Structures are given as structure tokens and as C-alpha cells.
């Protein structure tokens, strides 16, 4: 067994990490941390009664390093980088769910804030197994991808060689409200989102630079929307191909050997990938016009289950060890 820590257990992705790790055959939850201490994890998450026991500590790097070999940081950006440097120095491997180690320094500082740990930022590995599996296996610091980038990159990746980049790639993305974390705001208030749907941060959302940087393209238009659901993400991409190609074969061939990408013959939906680490894909073309759509569970493939997949790879385990595959359907 490998002893692990989860920091940020009081948040949405922290809860999902605990749920996955509680039945993982090789990872043992040794440390649970939040911004303050609680006598019991069930004080924060009563739904874990009978599943996980233990106190929650006010997160402390030295305590974490004393008892664990690997830590999941389920923290807001800026908070994560305050932990990472010391954790790495004390020999603890890190999977960071925030944006702190995903982007080049210049891009990070443009879209987020000043970066205080540029040395480790340079050496972090972007935790999308379909792109960087071999590097993740050797990594000590993995930057777990954002939810929109995960769904969008996996949809677009196979078609990059065929893209006519004189036309923009249009990305229309939709997410359940849990994507915004547990803090309520005007737009995530029940009265605002119930039976409603709207775009937010059109053309300016922080995930656009992440998608562009990892795909190596610049001509991309990204508009996210909020859906009146708790979880789930559906991304619709439209682009122009250089020539008419067999798009289904391209998609199937790219992901033939991938455990957590499924290609469907009919349009995908958010319920079928909900509760799992799968990214579900559908593609259709008409001449040179391509439509490719992906669906993921934002809290799982978009965050916590992908983080555990990365930890599996970093620990030499099989990629799918303890990873959820059964959907929430019906
Ligand atoms: N939600 C998603 O779908 C999603 C998807 C991909 C990536 N992410 C990223 O994952 C990270 C976590 O997201 P989330 O949705 O779980 O956010 P969240 O629900 O707001 O939870 C964040 C947690 O971090 C804790 N925290 C903040 N500062 C801390 C500190 N210094 N020490 C210990 N704990 C601290 C907070 O705990 P207290 O309550 O104790 O203050 C809070 O519970 C974010 O960076 C987010 O961008 C989220």
C-alpha cells in the first residue's frame, strides 16, 4: 500500500478523491487536510459516514510529508503553489488539480496571477495520459488538466493534422454547476441557474489558453456555458478540414488502445459519462466541415478520477486500478 494525502477535502473535487481512494486497492488515505481542522471527516461530509473515518487536519506540509508518499492538492489556484515547492523538497510526489502548474509562466501570469514557483513549473508534466503517458510515469509533479481542456483536447487531438487553420476552431462548451466549486455566486445561485442556461466569460475564459497551448494552435474560439445540472460537461467543436477524410476512422484509430476514451456512432450525452473516468466522443462531417463532440464528468475525468489515473501511472500501477467505469444511468 502507498500512503497518500488529500488536501482540500472539504471541496467538491476533494470529496470525489476521497470516494475513489476509499476503495482503491493500493492507495491508503493517511492524511486529510482542509484550511482548518475538524474532529471527523463526517463533520464536513456526513455522506461519508460508514465509509471513511478520521480527523481532518489544518493542512501542514511537514505533517503531510511525515506520513505520505504522494499528495493530491484539490485547492484553488495560488493556494496550490504555496504547498508544492516544500512538498517536493521533502520527497513527496504531487498531483495538483489547480491551474498552478499547467501553463507556461508567461501565460499563467497573464491569465491568473504572479507565479511564485517557476522552477517547478518548468518541470511539471501535464496530466493528460493520452498525450503524456510516458512522462507522467516518471513525473514527481503532475499538473492535472482543467475540465474544459480535457474534454476539448481529446475531441480535437486526432484532427489536428487535417485542420485548415485559416479558419478558427469553434468550441461551444457546457458544464454542470459543480465546475465552479462549492462557493455560491450570483450565477450559480439556484434561482439563477435552475431551468436556465447561459454563456459566461465568452472569448475570455482562462481555459482557452490552456487548450491552445497544449494543442499548439492559436486560432480557436472558446465559449463556455452553464447548464442547470450538478455535474457533467458537453463540448461541441466545429472546424474546417483541409480535405474530405474518413473522420470516423481517424477518431477510432487514434483512440483504439485507450482505456478511457469511448467513440460512439450516435451523439454523446452527459449522463452516460457521468460517474466515470470515460471521455465519450462522437464525430460527423459534411464535406470539409467537421463536428466533433465530447462528454465527460467534470468532477471525475475533468478532475479527481483523472488525478488518480495519474497517481496510478506515477506509482507504476495499472492505469485503470480503482478507477470508476460505471455510469450514473438511469
Ligand atoms: N470543480 C471542478 O469541476 C474542477 C474541475 C477541474 C479542476 N478543478 C480545480 O480543482 C481545484 C479544486 O476545485 P473544487 O471544485 O474542489 O473547489 P472547491 O469546492 O472550492 O474546494 C476548494 C477547497 O480548497 C480548500 N482550501 C483552500 N485553501 C486551502 C488551504 N490553504 N489549505 C487547505 N485547504 C484549502 C477549501 O477548504 P475550506 O473550505 O476548508 O476553506 C475548499 O474546500 C481548483 O483549483 C479547481 O479549479 C475543479
CSV table of C-alpha atoms and ligand atoms in Angstrom, one decimal:
chain,number,residue,atom,x,y,z
A,1,UNK,CA,0.0,0.0,0.0
A,2,UNK,CA,1.1,3.6,-0.7
A,3,UNK,CA,0.1,6.2,1.9
A,4,UNK,CA,-1.4,9.3,0.3
A,5,UNK,CA,-2.7,12.6,1.5
A,6,UNK,CA,-5.7,14.6,0.2
A,7,UNK,CA,-5.5,18.4,0.8
A,8,UNK,CA,-8.7,20.3,0.2
A,9,UNK,CA,-11.1,17.5,1.3
A,10,UNK,CA,-13.8,20.0,2.1
A,11,UNK,CA,-14.3,20.9,-1.6
A,12,UNK,CA,-16.1,19.1,-4.4
A,13,UNK,CA,-13.0,17.5,-6.1
A,14,UNK,CA,-11.6,16.7,-2.6
A,15,UNK,CA,-14.8,14.7,-1.8
A,16,UNK,CA,-14.6,12.9,-5.2
A,17,UNK,CA,-10.9,12.0,-4.5
A,18,UNK,CA,-11.9,10.5,-1.1
A,19,UNK,CA,-14.7,8.5,-2.7
A,20,UNK,CA,-12.3,7.0,-5.3
A,21,UNK,CA,-9.4,6.4,-2.9
A,22,UNK,CA,-11.7,4.8,-0.2
A,23,UNK,CA,-12.0,1.7,-2.5
A,24,UNK,CA,-8.6,1.9,-4.2
A,25,UNK,CA,-6.7,-1.4,-3.7
A,26,UNK,CA,-3.2,0.2,-3.5
A,27,UNK,CA,-3.6,3.8,-2.1
A,28,UNK,CA,-4.3,4.3,1.6
A,29,UNK,CA,-5.7,7.6,2.7
A,30,UNK,CA,-3.3,8.6,5.5
A,31,UNK,CA,-3.9,12.3,5.7
A,32,UNK,CA,-6.9,14.6,5.1
A,33,UNK,CA,-6.4,18.3,5.2
A,34,UNK,CA,-8.6,21.4,4.8
A,35,UNK,CA,-7.9,25.0,5.6
A,36,UNK,CA,-8.8,24.3,9.2
A,37,UNK,CA,-9.1,21.2,11.4
A,38,UNK,CA,-12.3,19.1,12.0
A,39,UNK,CA,-12.7,16.3,14.5
A,40,UNK,CA,-14.1,14.0,11.8
A,41,UNK,CA,-14.3,13.9,8.1
A,42,UNK,CA,-18.0,13.2,8.5
A,43,UNK,CA,-18.4,16.6,10.2
A,44,UNK,CA,-17.8,18.0,6.7
A,45,UNK,CA,-19.2,15.2,4.6
A,46,UNK,CA,-21.9,13.3,6.5
A,47,UNK,CA,-22.4,11.2,3.3
A,48,UNK,CA,-19.1,9.5,4.1
A,49,UNK,CA,-20.4,8.0,7.4
A,50,UNK,CA,-19.7,4.3,7.4
A,51,UNK,CA,-17.2,4.7,4.6
A,52,UNK,CA,-14.2,6.8,5.8
A,53,UNK,CA,-13.1,7.5,9.3
A,54,UNK,CA,-10.5,10.0,10.6
A,55,UNK,CA,-9.8,13.5,11.5
A,56,UNK,CA,-9.2,16.4,9.2
A,57,UNK,CA,-6.1,18.4,9.8
A,58,UNK,CA,-5.4,22.1,9.2
A,59,UNK,CA,-3.1,21.3,6.2
A,60,UNK,CA,0.6,21.3,7.1
A,61,UNK,CA,3.4,20.4,4.7
A,62,UNK,CA,5.7,18.8,7.3
A,63,UNK,CA,2.8,16.6,8.7
A,64,UNK,CA,1.9,15.6,5.2
A,65,UNK,CA,5.5,14.6,4.3
A,66,UNK,CA,5.8,12.7,7.5
A,67,UNK,CA,3.0,10.2,6.7
A,68,UNK,CA,2.5,10.2,2.9
A,69,UNK,CA,4.5,9.5,-0.3
A,70,UNK,CA,2.0,11.2,-2.7
A,71,UNK,CA,-0.4,14.1,-2.2
A,72,UNK,CA,-3.4,15.2,-4.1
A,73,UNK,CA,-3.9,19.0,-3.9
A,74,UNK,CA,-7.5,19.8,-4.5
A,75,UNK,CA,-7.0,23.5,-3.9
A,76,UNK,CA,-7.8,26.8,-5.6
A,77,UNK,CA,-5.0,28.2,-7.9
A,78,UNK,CA,-2.5,30.3,-6.0
A,79,UNK,CA,-3.0,28.1,-2.8
A,80,UNK,CA,-1.5,25.1,-4.5
A,81,UNK,CA,1.8,26.6,-5.4
A,82,UNK,CA,2.2,27.6,-1.7
A,83,UNK,CA,2.4,23.9,-0.9
A,84,UNK,CA,4.2,22.3,-3.9
A,85,UNK,CA,7.8,23.6,-3.5
A,86,UNK,CA,8.1,22.3,0.1
A,87,UNK,CA,6.3,19.0,-0.6
A,88,UNK,CA,8.7,18.2,-3.5
A,89,UNK,CA,11.7,19.2,-1.4
A,90,UNK,CA,10.5,16.8,1.3
A,91,UNK,CA,10.3,14.0,-1.3
A,92,UNK,CA,6.5,13.8,-1.7
A,93,UNK,CA,5.1,13.3,-5.2
A,94,UNK,CA,2.3,15.8,-6.1
A,95,UNK,CA,-0.8,15.6,-8.3
A,96,UNK,CA,-2.1,19.2,-8.4
A,97,UNK,CA,-5.7,19.7,-9.5
A,98,UNK,CA,-5.4,23.5,-9.8
A,99,UNK,CA,-4.2,25.5,-12.7
A,100,UNK,CA,-0.9,26.5,-11.0
A,101,UNK,CA,1.4,24.1,-12.9
A,102,UNK,CA,-0.4,23.7,-16.2
A,103,UNK,CA,0.7,26.7,-18.3
A,104,UNK,CA,4.0,28.3,-19.3
A,105,UNK,CA,4.9,31.0,-16.8
A,106,UNK,CA,4.2,34.0,-19.1
A,107,UNK,CA,0.8,32.7,-20.0
A,108,UNK,CA,0.0,31.8,-16.3
A,109,UNK,CA,0.9,35.3,-15.2
A,110,UNK,CA,-1.2,36.8,-17.9
A,111,UNK,CA,-4.3,34.9,-17.1
A,112,UNK,CA,-4.0,34.1,-13.3
A,113,UNK,CA,-1.5,35.9,-11.1
A,114,UNK,CA,2.2,36.1,-10.2
A,115,UNK,CA,3.8,32.6,-10.1
A,116,UNK,CA,6.0,32.0,-7.0
A,117,UNK,CA,7.5,28.6,-8.0
A,118,UNK,CA,8.6,29.0,-11.6
A,119,UNK,CA,11.4,26.4,-11.2
A,120,UNK,CA,8.9,23.5,-10.5
A,121,UNK,CA,6.5,24.9,-13.1
A,122,UNK,CA,9.2,24.3,-15.7
A,123,UNK,CA,9.5,20.6,-14.7
A,124,UNK,CA,5.8,19.8,-14.2
A,125,UNK,CA,4.1,17.3,-16.5
A,126,UNK,CA,0.6,18.0,-17.9
A,127,UNK,CA,-1.5,15.1,-16.7
A,128,UNK,CA,-3.4,14.0,-19.8
A,129,UNK,CA,-2.4,10.4,-20.2
A,130,UNK,CA,-3.4,10.3,-23.9
A,131,UNK,CA,-0.8,13.0,-24.6
A,132,UNK,CA,1.9,12.5,-21.9
A,133,UNK,CA,1.6,8.9,-20.6
A,134,UNK,CA,5.4,8.1,-20.6
A,135,UNK,CA,6.3,11.5,-19.0
A,136,UNK,CA,3.6,11.1,-16.3
A,137,UNK,CA,5.1,7.7,-15.3
A,138,UNK,CA,8.4,9.4,-14.4
A,139,UNK,CA,7.0,12.7,-13.0
A,140,UNK,CA,7.2,14.0,-9.4
A,141,UNK,CA,4.8,16.8,-10.1
A,142,UNK,CA,1.7,16.4,-12.3
A,143,UNK,CA,-0.5,19.3,-13.3
A,144,UNK,CA,-3.9,17.7,-13.6
A,145,UNK,CA,-5.7,19.3,-16.6
A,146,UNK,CA,-8.7,21.6,-16.4
A,147,UNK,CA,-12.1,20.1,-17.1
A,148,UNK,CA,-12.9,22.0,-20.3
A,149,UNK,CA,-9.4,21.4,-21.7
A,150,UNK,CA,-9.6,17.7,-21.0
A,151,UNK,CA,-12.9,17.4,-23.0
A,152,UNK,CA,-11.8,19.8,-25.7
A,153,UNK,CA,-8.2,18.5,-26.3
A,154,UNK,CA,-9.4,14.9,-26.5
A,155,UNK,CA,-12.0,15.8,-29.1
A,156,UNK,CA,-9.7,17.9,-31.3
A,157,UNK,CA,-6.4,16.0,-31.0
A,158,UNK,CA,-7.0,13.4,-33.7
A,159,UNK,CA,-8.0,16.0,-36.3
A,160,UNK,CA,-5.0,18.5,-35.9
A,161,UNK,CA,-3.1,17.1,-38.8
A,162,UNK,CA,-6.2,17.6,-41.1
A,163,UNK,CA,-7.1,21.1,-39.8
A,164,UNK,CA,-7.4,24.0,-42.2
A,165,UNK,CA,-6.1,26.6,-39.7
A,166,UNK,CA,-7.0,29.6,-41.8
A,167,UNK,CA,-10.5,29.1,-40.2
A,168,UNK,CA,-11.0,29.2,-36.4
A,169,UNK,CA,-11.8,26.1,-34.4
A,170,UNK,CA,-15.1,27.0,-32.7
A,171,UNK,CA,-15.6,25.4,-29.3
A,172,UNK,CA,-19.0,25.6,-27.6
A,173,UNK,CA,-18.8,24.1,-24.2
A,174,UNK,CA,-21.3,23.4,-21.4
A,175,UNK,CA,-20.8,22.5,-17.8
A,176,UNK,CA,-22.7,21.5,-14.7
A,177,UNK,CA,-22.6,23.9,-11.8
A,178,UNK,CA,-20.1,21.9,-9.7
A,179,UNK,CA,-17.4,23.0,-12.1
A,180,UNK,CA,-17.4,26.3,-10.3
A,181,UNK,CA,-16.5,24.7,-6.9
A,182,UNK,CA,-18.5,24.8,-3.7
A,183,UNK,CA,-18.7,28.5,-3.2
A,184,UNK,CA,-22.0,30.0,-4.3
A,185,UNK,CA,-22.1,33.1,-6.6
A,186,UNK,CA,-24.8,35.1,-8.3
A,187,UNK,CA,-24.7,33.0,-11.4
A,188,UNK,CA,-24.5,29.6,-9.6
A,189,UNK,CA,-27.3,30.5,-7.2
A,190,UNK,CA,-30.3,28.1,-7.6
A,191,UNK,CA,-32.6,30.9,-8.7
A,192,UNK,CA,-30.2,31.9,-11.5
A,193,UNK,CA,-29.3,28.5,-12.9
A,194,UNK,CA,-32.4,26.5,-12.3
A,195,UNK,CA,-34.3,25.9,-15.6
A,196,UNK,CA,-31.8,28.2,-17.2
A,197,UNK,CA,-28.7,28.2,-19.4
A,198,UNK,CA,-26.2,31.0,-20.3
A,199,UNK,CA,-22.7,31.6,-21.5
A,200,UNK,CA,-20.1,33.1,-19.2
A,201,UNK,CA,-16.6,34.6,-19.8
A,202,UNK,CA,-17.2,34.4,-23.6
A,203,UNK,CA,-13.9,34.6,-25.5
A,204,UNK,CA,-12.0,35.4,-22.3
A,205,UNK,CA,-12.3,32.2,-20.2
A,206,UNK,CA,-9.0,31.0,-18.7
A,207,UNK,CA,-9.2,27.5,-20.1
A,208,UNK,CA,-8.8,28.8,-23.7
A,209,UNK,CA,-5.0,29.5,-23.3
A,210,UNK,CA,-4.6,26.0,-21.8
A,211,UNK,CA,-6.3,24.4,-24.7
A,212,UNK,CA,-4.3,26.4,-27.2
A,213,UNK,CA,-1.0,25.8,-25.5
A,214,UNK,CA,-1.5,22.0,-25.3
A,215,UNK,CA,-2.8,21.6,-28.8
A,216,UNK,CA,-0.3,24.1,-30.3
A,217,UNK,CA,-2.9,26.1,-32.1
A,218,UNK,CA,-3.9,29.7,-31.8
A,219,UNK,CA,-6.9,30.2,-34.0
A,220,UNK,CA,-9.5,28.9,-31.5
A,221,UNK,CA,-12.7,30.5,-30.2
A,222,UNK,CA,-14.0,29.2,-26.9
A,223,UNK,CA,-17.3,30.0,-25.2
A,224,UNK,CA,-18.4,28.1,-22.1
A,225,UNK,CA,-22.0,27.8,-20.8
A,226,UNK,CA,-23.5,26.9,-17.5
A,227,UNK,CA,-26.1,24.0,-17.5
A,228,UNK,CA,-28.8,23.6,-14.9
A,229,UNK,CA,-27.3,20.2,-13.8
A,230,UNK,CA,-25.0,19.4,-10.8
A,231,UNK,CA,-22.3,17.7,-12.9
A,232,UNK,CA,-21.4,16.8,-16.5
A,233,UNK,CA,-19.8,18.5,-19.4
A,234,UNK,CA,-20.6,18.5,-23.1
A,235,UNK,CA,-18.2,20.1,-25.6
A,236,UNK,CA,-19.2,20.7,-29.3
A,237,UNK,CA,-16.3,21.6,-31.6
A,238,UNK,CA,-16.7,22.9,-35.2
A,239,UNK,CA,-13.8,23.2,-37.6
A,240,UNK,CA,-12.9,23.1,-41.3
A,241,UNK,CA,-10.7,20.3,-42.7
A,242,UNK,CA,-8.1,20.7,-45.4
A,243,UNK,CA,-9.8,17.8,-47.3
A,244,UNK,CA,-12.7,15.4,-47.0
A,245,UNK,CA,-11.5,12.5,-44.9
A,246,UNK,CA,-12.9,9.4,-43.2
A,247,UNK,CA,-13.3,11.1,-39.8
A,248,UNK,CA,-14.7,8.1,-38.0
A,249,UNK,CA,-11.6,6.1,-38.9
A,250,UNK,CA,-9.3,8.9,-37.8
A,251,UNK,CA,-11.0,9.1,-34.4
A,252,UNK,CA,-11.2,5.3,-33.9
A,253,UNK,CA,-7.6,4.8,-34.9
A,254,UNK,CA,-6.3,7.5,-32.6
A,255,UNK,CA,-8.1,6.0,-29.5
A,256,UNK,CA,-8.2,2.3,-30.4
A,257,UNK,CA,-5.8,1.4,-27.5
A,258,UNK,CA,-7.1,3.9,-24.9
A,259,UNK,CA,-8.9,2.6,-21.9
A,260,UNK,CA,-10.7,5.8,-21.0
A,261,UNK,CA,-11.9,7.1,-24.4
A,262,UNK,CA,-15.0,5.7,-26.0
A,263,UNK,CA,-16.1,6.5,-29.5
A,264,UNK,CA,-19.8,6.3,-30.3
A,265,UNK,CA,-21.8,6.2,-33.5
A,266,UNK,CA,-24.5,8.4,-32.1
A,267,UNK,CA,-24.2,11.9,-30.5
A,268,UNK,CA,-22.9,11.6,-26.9
A,269,UNK,CA,-24.6,12.9,-23.8
A,270,UNK,CA,-23.5,13.9,-20.3
A,271,UNK,CA,-25.4,11.3,-18.4
A,272,UNK,CA,-23.6,8.3,-20.0
A,273,UNK,CA,-20.1,9.5,-18.9
A,274,UNK,CA,-21.4,10.7,-15.5
A,275,UNK,CA,-19.8,8.9,-12.6
A,276,UNK,CA,-16.9,7.6,-14.7
A,277,UNK,CA,-13.5,8.5,-16.0
A,278,UNK,CA,-14.5,8.0,-19.6
A,279,UNK,CA,-14.4,10.7,-22.2
A,280,UNK,CA,-17.1,9.9,-24.7
A,281,UNK,CA,-16.7,11.1,-28.3
A,282,UNK,CA,-18.8,11.4,-31.4
A,283,UNK,CA,-17.8,12.8,-34.8
A,284,UNK,CA,-19.6,13.7,-38.0
A,285,UNK,CA,-18.5,15.5,-41.2
A,286,UNK,CA,-20.1,17.0,-44.2
A,287,UNK,CA,-17.5,17.6,-46.9
A,288,UNK,CA,-14.8,19.6,-45.2
A,289,UNK,CA,-17.0,20.7,-42.2
A,290,UNK,CA,-16.4,18.7,-39.1
A,291,UNK,CA,-18.4,18.4,-35.9
A,292,UNK,CA,-16.8,16.6,-33.0
A,293,UNK,CA,-18.4,16.3,-29.6
A,294,UNK,CA,-17.1,15.1,-26.3
A,295,UNK,CA,-18.7,14.4,-22.9
A,296,UNK,CA,-17.0,13.9,-19.5
A,297,UNK,CA,-17.9,14.1,-15.9
A,298,UNK,CA,-16.2,17.4,-14.9
A,299,UNK,CA,-15.6,16.2,-11.4
A,300,UNK,CA,-14.1,12.9,-12.4
A,301,UNK,CA,-12.4,12.8,-15.9
A,302,UNK,CA,-12.3,16.5,-15.6
A,303,UNK,CA,-10.6,16.4,-12.2
A,304,UNK,CA,-10.5,13.7,-9.5
A,305,UNK,CA,-10.5,10.3,-11.3
A,306,UNK,CA,-8.0,11.7,-13.9
A,307,UNK,CA,-5.9,12.7,-10.9
A,308,UNK,CA,-6.0,9.1,-9.5
A,309,UNK,CA,-5.2,7.7,-13.0
A,310,UNK,CA,-2.1,10.0,-13.0
A,311,UNK,CA,-1.2,8.8,-9.5
A,312,UNK,CA,-1.5,5.2,-10.7
A,313,UNK,CA,0.9,5.9,-13.6
A,314,UNK,CA,3.3,7.7,-11.2
A,315,UNK,CA,3.2,4.7,-8.9
A,316,UNK,CA,3.8,2.0,-11.5
A,317,UNK,CA,0.2,0.7,-11.2
A,318,UNK,CA,-2.1,-0.2,-14.0
A,319,UNK,CA,-3.8,3.0,-15.3
A,320,UNK,CA,-7.3,1.8,-14.5
A,321,UNK,CA,-6.7,0.5,-11.0
A,322,UNK,CA,-9.6,1.5,-8.8
A,323,UNK,CA,-11.0,4.0,-11.4
A,324,UNK,CA,-14.8,4.3,-11.8
A,325,UNK,CA,-16.3,2.9,-15.0
A,326,UNK,CA,-20.0,2.5,-14.2
A,327,UNK,CA,-22.2,5.4,-15.2
A,328,UNK,CA,-24.9,7.0,-13.1
A,329,UNK,CA,-27.6,5.9,-15.6
A,330,UNK,CA,-30.6,5.6,-15.4
B,1,LIG,N1,-14.9,21.6,-9.8
B,1,LIG,C1,-14.4,21.1,-10.9
B,1,LIG,O1,-15.2,20.5,-11.8
B,1,LIG,C2,-13.0,21.1,-11.2
B,1,LIG,C3,-12.5,20.5,-12.4
B,1,LIG,C4,-11.1,20.6,-12.7
B,1,LIG,C5,-10.3,21.3,-11.8
B,1,LIG,N2,-10.8,21.9,-10.7
B,1,LIG,C6,-9.8,22.6,-9.9
B,1,LIG,O2,-9.6,21.8,-8.7
B,1,LIG,C7,-9.4,22.7,-7.6
B,1,LIG,C8,-10.4,22.4,-6.5
B,1,LIG,O3,-11.7,22.7,-7.1
B,1,LIG,P1,-13.1,22.4,-6.3
B,1,LIG,O4,-14.1,22.5,-7.3
B,1,LIG,O5,-12.9,21.2,-5.4
B,1,LIG,O6,-13.1,23.7,-5.4
B,1,LIG,P2,-13.9,24.0,-4.0
B,1,LIG,O7,-15.1,23.1,-4.0
B,1,LIG,O8,-14.0,25.4,-3.9
B,1,LIG,O9,-12.8,23.4,-2.9
B,1,LIG,C9,-11.6,24.0,-2.7
B,1,LIG,C10,-11.2,23.6,-1.3
B,1,LIG,O10,-9.9,24.1,-1.1
B,1,LIG,C11,-9.8,24.3,0.3
B,1,LIG,N3,-8.7,25.2,0.6
B,1,LIG,C12,-8.5,26.5,0.2
B,1,LIG,N4,-7.3,27.0,0.6
B,1,LIG,C13,-6.8,26.0,1.4
B,1,LIG,C14,-5.6,25.9,2.2
B,1,LIG,N5,-4.7,26.8,2.2
B,1,LIG,N6,-5.4,24.7,2.8
B,1,LIG,C15,-6.2,23.7,2.8
B,1,LIG,N7,-7.4,23.7,2.1
B,1,LIG,C16,-7.6,24.9,1.4
B,1,LIG,C17,-11.1,24.9,0.7
B,1,LIG,O11,-11.3,24.4,2.0
B,1,LIG,P3,-12.0,25.2,3.2
B,1,LIG,O12,-13.5,25.0,3.0
B,1,LIG,O13,-11.5,24.5,4.4
B,1,LIG,O14,-11.5,26.6,3.1
B,1,LIG,C18,-12.1,24.3,-0.3
B,1,LIG,O15,-12.8,23.3,0.3
B,1,LIG,C19,-9.5,24.1,-8.2
B,1,LIG,O16,-8.2,24.6,-8.4
B,1,LIG,C20,-10.3,24.0,-9.4
B,1,LIG,O17,-10.0,24.9,-10.4
B,1,LIG,C21,-12.1,21.8,-10.4
